[in-house]
Coordinates of N, CA, C and O in Angstrom, one line a residue:
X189 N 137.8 42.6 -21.3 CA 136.6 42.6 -22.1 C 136.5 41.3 -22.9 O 137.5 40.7 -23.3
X190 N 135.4 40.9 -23.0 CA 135.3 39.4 -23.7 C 135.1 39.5 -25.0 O 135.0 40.6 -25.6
X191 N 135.0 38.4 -25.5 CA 134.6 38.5 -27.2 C 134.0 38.5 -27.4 O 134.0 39.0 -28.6
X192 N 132.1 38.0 -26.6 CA 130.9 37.8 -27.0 C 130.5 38.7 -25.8 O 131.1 38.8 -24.7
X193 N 128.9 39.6 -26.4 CA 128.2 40.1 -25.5 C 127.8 38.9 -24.6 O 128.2 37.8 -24.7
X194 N 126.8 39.5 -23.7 CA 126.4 38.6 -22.7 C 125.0 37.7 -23.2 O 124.4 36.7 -22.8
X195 N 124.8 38.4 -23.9 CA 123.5 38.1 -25.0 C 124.1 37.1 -25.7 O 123.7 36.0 -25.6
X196 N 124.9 37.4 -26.5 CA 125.6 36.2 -27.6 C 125.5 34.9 -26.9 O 124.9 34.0 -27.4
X197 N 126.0 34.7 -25.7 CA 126.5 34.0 -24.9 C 125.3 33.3 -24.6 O 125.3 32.1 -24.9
X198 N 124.2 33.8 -24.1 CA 123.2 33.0 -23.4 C 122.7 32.7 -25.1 O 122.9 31.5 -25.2
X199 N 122.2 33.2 -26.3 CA 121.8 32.5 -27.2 C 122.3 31.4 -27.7 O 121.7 30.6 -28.4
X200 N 124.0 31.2 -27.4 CA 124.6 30.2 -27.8 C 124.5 29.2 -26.9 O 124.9 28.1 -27.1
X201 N 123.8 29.7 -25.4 CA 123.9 28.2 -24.9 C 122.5 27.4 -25.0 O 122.2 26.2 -25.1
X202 N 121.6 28.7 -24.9 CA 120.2 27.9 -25.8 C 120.2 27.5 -26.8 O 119.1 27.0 -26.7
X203 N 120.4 27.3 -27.4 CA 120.2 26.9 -29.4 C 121.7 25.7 -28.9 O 122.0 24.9 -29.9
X204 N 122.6 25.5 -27.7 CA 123.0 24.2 -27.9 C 122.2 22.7 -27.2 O 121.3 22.6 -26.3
X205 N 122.9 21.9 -27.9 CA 122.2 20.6 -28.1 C 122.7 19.6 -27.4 O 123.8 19.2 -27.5
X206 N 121.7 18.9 -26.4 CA 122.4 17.9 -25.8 C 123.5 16.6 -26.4 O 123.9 17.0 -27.4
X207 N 124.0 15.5 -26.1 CA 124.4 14.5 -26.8 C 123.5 13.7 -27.1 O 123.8 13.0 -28.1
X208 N 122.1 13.5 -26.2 CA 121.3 13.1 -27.1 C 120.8 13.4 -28.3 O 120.7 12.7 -29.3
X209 N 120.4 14.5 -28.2 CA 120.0 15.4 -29.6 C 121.0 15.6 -30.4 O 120.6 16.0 -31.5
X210 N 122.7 15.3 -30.3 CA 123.3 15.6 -31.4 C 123.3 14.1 -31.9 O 123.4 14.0 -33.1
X211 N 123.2 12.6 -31.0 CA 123.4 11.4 -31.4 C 121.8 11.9 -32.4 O 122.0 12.4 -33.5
X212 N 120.6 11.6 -32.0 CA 119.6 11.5 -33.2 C 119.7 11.9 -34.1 O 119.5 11.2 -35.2
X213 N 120.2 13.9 -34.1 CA 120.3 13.7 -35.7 C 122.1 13.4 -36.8 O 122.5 13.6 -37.9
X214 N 122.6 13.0 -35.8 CA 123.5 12.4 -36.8 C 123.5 10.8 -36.7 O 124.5 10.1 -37.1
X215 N 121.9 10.0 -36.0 CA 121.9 8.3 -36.5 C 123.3 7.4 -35.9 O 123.9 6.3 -36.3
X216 N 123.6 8.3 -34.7 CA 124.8 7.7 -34.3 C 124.2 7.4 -32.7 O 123.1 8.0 -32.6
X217 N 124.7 6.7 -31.5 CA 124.8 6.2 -30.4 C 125.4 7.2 -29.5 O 126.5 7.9 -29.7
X218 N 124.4 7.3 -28.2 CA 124.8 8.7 -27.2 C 126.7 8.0 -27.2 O 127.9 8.4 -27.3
X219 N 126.3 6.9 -27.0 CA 127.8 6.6 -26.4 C 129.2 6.8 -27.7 O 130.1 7.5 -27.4
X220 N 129.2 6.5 -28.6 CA 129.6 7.0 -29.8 C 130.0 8.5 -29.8 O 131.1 9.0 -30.1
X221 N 128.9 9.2 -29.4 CA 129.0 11.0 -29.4 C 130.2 11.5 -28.7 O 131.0 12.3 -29.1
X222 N 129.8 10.4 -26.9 CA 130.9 10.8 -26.1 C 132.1 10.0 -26.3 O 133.1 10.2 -25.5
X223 N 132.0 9.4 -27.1 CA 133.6 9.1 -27.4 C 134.4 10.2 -28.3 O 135.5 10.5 -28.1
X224 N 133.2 10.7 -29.2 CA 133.9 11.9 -30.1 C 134.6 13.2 -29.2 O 135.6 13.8 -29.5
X225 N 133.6 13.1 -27.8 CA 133.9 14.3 -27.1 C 135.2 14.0 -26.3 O 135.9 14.9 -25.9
X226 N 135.6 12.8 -26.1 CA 136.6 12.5 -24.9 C 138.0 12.0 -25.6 O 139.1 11.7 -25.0
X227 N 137.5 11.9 -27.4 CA 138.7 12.5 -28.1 C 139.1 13.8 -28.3 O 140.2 14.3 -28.4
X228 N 138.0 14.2 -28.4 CA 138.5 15.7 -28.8 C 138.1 16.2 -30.1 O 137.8 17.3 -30.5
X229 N 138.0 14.8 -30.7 CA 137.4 15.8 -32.4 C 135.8 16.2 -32.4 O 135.1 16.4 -33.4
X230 N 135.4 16.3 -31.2 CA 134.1 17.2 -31.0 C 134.0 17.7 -29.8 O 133.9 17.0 -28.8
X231 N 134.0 19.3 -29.6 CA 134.6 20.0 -28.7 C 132.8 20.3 -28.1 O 131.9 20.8 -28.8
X232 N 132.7 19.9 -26.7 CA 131.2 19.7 -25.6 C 131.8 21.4 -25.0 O 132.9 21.9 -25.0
X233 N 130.3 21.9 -24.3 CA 131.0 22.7 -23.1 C 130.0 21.6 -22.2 O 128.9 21.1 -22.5
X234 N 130.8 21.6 -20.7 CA 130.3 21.4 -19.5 C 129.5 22.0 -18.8 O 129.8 23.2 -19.0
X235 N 128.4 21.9 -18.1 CA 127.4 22.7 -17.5 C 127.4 22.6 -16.2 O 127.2 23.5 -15.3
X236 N 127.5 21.2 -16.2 CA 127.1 20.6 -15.0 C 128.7 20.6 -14.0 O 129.8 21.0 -14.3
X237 N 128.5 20.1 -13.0 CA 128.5 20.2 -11.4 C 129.8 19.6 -11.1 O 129.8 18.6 -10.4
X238 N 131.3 20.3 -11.8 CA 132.7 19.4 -11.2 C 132.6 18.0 -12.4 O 131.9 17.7 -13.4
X239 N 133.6 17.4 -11.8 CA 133.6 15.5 -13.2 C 132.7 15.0 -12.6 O 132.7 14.1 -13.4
X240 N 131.7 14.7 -11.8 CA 131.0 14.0 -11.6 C 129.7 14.0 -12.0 O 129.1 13.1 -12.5
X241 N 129.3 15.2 -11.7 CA 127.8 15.3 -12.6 C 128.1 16.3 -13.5 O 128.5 17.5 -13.2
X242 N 128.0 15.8 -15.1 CA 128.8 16.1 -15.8 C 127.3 16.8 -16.5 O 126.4 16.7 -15.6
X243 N 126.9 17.6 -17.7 CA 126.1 17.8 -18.6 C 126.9 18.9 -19.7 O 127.3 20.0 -19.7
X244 N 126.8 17.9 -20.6 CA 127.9 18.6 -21.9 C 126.7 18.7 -22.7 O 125.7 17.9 -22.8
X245 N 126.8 19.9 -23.3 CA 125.9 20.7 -24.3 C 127.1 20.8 -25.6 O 128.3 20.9 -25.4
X246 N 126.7 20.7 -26.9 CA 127.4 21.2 -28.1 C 126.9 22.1 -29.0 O 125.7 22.1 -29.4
X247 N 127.9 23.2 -29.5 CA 127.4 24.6 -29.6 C 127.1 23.9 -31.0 O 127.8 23.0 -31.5
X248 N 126.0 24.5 -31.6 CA 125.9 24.6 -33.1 C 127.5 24.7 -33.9 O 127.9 23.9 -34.7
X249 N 127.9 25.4 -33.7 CA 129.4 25.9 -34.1 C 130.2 25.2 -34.0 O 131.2 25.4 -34.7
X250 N 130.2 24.0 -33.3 CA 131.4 23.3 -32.8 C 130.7 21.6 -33.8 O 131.4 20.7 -34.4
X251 N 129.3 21.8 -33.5 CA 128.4 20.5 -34.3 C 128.9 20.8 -35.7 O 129.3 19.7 -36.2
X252 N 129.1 22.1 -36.7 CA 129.1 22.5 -38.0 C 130.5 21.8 -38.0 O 130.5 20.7 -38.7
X253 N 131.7 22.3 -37.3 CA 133.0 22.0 -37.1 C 133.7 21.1 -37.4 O 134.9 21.1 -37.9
X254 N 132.4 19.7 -36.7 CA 133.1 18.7 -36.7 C 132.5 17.6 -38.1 O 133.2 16.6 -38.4
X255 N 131.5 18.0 -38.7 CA 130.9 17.7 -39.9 C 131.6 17.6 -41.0 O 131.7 16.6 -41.8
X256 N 132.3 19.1 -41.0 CA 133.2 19.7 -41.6 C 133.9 19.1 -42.0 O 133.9 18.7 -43.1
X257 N 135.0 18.7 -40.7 CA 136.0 17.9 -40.8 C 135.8 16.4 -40.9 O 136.8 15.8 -41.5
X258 N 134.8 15.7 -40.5 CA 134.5 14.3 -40.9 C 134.5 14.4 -42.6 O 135.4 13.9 -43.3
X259 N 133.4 15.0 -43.3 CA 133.5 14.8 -44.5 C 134.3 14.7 -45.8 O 135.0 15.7 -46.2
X260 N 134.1 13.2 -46.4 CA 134.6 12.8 -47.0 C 134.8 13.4 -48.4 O 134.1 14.3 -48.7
X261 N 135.8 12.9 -49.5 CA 135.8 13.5 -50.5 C 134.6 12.7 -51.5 O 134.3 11.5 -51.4
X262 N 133.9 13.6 -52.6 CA 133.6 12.4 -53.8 C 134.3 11.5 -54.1 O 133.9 10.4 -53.8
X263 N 135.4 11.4 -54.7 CA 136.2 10.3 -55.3 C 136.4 9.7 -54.3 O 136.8 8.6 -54.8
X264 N 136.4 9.4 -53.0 CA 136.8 8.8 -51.8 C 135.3 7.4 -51.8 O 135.3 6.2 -51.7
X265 N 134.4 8.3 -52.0 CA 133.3 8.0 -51.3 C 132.5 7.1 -52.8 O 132.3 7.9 -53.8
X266 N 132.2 5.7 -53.1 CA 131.4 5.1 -53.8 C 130.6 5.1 -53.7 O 130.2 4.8 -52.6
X267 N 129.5 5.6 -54.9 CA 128.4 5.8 -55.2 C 127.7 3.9 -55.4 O 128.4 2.9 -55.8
X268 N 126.3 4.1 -54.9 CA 126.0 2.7 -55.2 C 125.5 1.7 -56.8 O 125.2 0.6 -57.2
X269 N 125.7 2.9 -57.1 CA 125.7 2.5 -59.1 C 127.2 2.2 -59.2 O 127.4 1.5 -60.2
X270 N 128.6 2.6 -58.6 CA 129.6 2.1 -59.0 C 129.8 1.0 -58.3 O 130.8 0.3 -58.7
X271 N 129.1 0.6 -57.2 CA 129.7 -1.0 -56.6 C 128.6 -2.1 -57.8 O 128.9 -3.2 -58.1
X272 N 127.2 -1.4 -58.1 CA 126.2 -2.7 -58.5 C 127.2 -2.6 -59.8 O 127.5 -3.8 -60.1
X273 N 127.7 -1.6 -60.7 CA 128.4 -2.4 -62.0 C 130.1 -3.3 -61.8 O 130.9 -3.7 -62.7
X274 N 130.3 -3.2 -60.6 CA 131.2 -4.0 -60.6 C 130.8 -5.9 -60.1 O 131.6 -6.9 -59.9
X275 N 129.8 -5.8 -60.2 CA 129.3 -6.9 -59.8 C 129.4 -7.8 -60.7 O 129.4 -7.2 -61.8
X276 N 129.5 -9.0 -60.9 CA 129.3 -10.3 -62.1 C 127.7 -10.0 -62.4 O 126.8 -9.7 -61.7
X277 N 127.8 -10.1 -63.7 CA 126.5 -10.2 -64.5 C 125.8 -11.3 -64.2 O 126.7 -12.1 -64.3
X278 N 124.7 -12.0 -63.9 CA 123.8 -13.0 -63.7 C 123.8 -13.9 -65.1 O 123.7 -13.5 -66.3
X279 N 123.9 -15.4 -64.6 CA 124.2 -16.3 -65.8 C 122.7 -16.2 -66.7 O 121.7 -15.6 -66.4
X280 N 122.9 -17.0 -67.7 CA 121.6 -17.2 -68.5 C 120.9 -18.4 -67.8 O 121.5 -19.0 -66.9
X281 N 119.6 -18.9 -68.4 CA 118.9 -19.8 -67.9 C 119.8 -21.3 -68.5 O 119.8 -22.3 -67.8
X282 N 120.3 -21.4 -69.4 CA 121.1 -22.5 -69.6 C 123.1 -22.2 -70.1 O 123.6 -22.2 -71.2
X283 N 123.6 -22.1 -68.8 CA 124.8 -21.2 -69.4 C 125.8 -22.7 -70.0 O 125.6 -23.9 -69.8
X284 N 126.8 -22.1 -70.6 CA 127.6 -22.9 -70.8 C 128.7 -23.1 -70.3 O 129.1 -22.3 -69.4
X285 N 129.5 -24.3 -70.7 CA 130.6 -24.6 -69.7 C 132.1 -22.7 -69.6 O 132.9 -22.6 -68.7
X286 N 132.0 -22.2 -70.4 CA 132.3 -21.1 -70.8 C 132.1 -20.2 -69.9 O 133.0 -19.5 -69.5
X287 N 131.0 -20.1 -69.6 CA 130.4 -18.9 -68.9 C 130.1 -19.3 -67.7 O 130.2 -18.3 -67.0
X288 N 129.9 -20.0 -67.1 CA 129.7 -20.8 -66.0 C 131.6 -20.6 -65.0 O 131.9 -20.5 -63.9
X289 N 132.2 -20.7 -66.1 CA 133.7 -20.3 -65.9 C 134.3 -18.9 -65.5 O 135.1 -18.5 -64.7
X290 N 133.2 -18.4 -66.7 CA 133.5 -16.5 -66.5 C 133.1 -16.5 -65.1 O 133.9 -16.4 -64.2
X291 N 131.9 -16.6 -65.0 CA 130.8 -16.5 -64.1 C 131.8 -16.1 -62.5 O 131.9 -15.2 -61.8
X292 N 132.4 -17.6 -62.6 CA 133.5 -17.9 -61.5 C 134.5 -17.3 -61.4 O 135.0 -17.2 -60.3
X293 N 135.2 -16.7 -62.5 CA 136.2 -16.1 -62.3 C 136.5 -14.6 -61.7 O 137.5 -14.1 -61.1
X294 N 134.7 -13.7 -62.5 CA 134.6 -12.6 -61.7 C 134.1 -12.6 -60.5 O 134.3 -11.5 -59.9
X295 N 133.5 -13.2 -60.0 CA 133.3 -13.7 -58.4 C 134.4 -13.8 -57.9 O 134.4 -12.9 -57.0
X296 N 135.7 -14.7 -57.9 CA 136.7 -14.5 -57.5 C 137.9 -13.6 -57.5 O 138.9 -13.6 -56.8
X297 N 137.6 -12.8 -58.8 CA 138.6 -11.2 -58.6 C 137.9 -10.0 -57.4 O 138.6 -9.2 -56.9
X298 N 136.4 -10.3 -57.2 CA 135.7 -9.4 -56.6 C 136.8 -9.7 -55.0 O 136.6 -9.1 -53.9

């Protein structure tokens, strides 16, 4: 006896998504996708016809899966208000030999 009705089964293969449709909406490259798949950290089913004519579908479930596990932490991940305050502050219209110095020196710890 299996785990999914036969019903389950065909809804899960409808509602899956090609590699093109999973590349659009994650802004990533078909070819990119199938690298995920031929690592492994994104699990395709095959549809298609033996290795040669190949058609890999990805289950919603397996798309959730691998999101999952890509996502990064907050503290990992810089917000773009913490890179613009690490930046050197912009000189004045007539800076001094002083500041002209600062200027240079946080530029070069960046």
């Amino acid at each position: 006896m299996s785990a999914f009705a036969d019903g389950d089964l065909v809804d899960m293969l409808q509602s899956a998504k090609s590699l093109a449709e999973v590349a659009d909406m994650l802004g990533l490259s078909i070819r990119q996708v199938q690298n995920h798949v031929d690592d492994g950290s994104l699990v395709a089913v095959d549809l298609g016809r033996g290795s040669i004519r190949r058609d890999l579908r990805i289950l919603d479930a397996d798309l959730q899966g691998f999101l999952v596990r890509r996502r990064t932490s907050a503290a990992k991940a810089a917000t773009f208000q913490d890179a613009r305050d690490a930046r050197p502050k912009p000189l004045p219209a007539q800076p001094t030999f002083s500041e002209r110095r600062a200027s240079r020196k946080a530029r070069q710890a960046l």
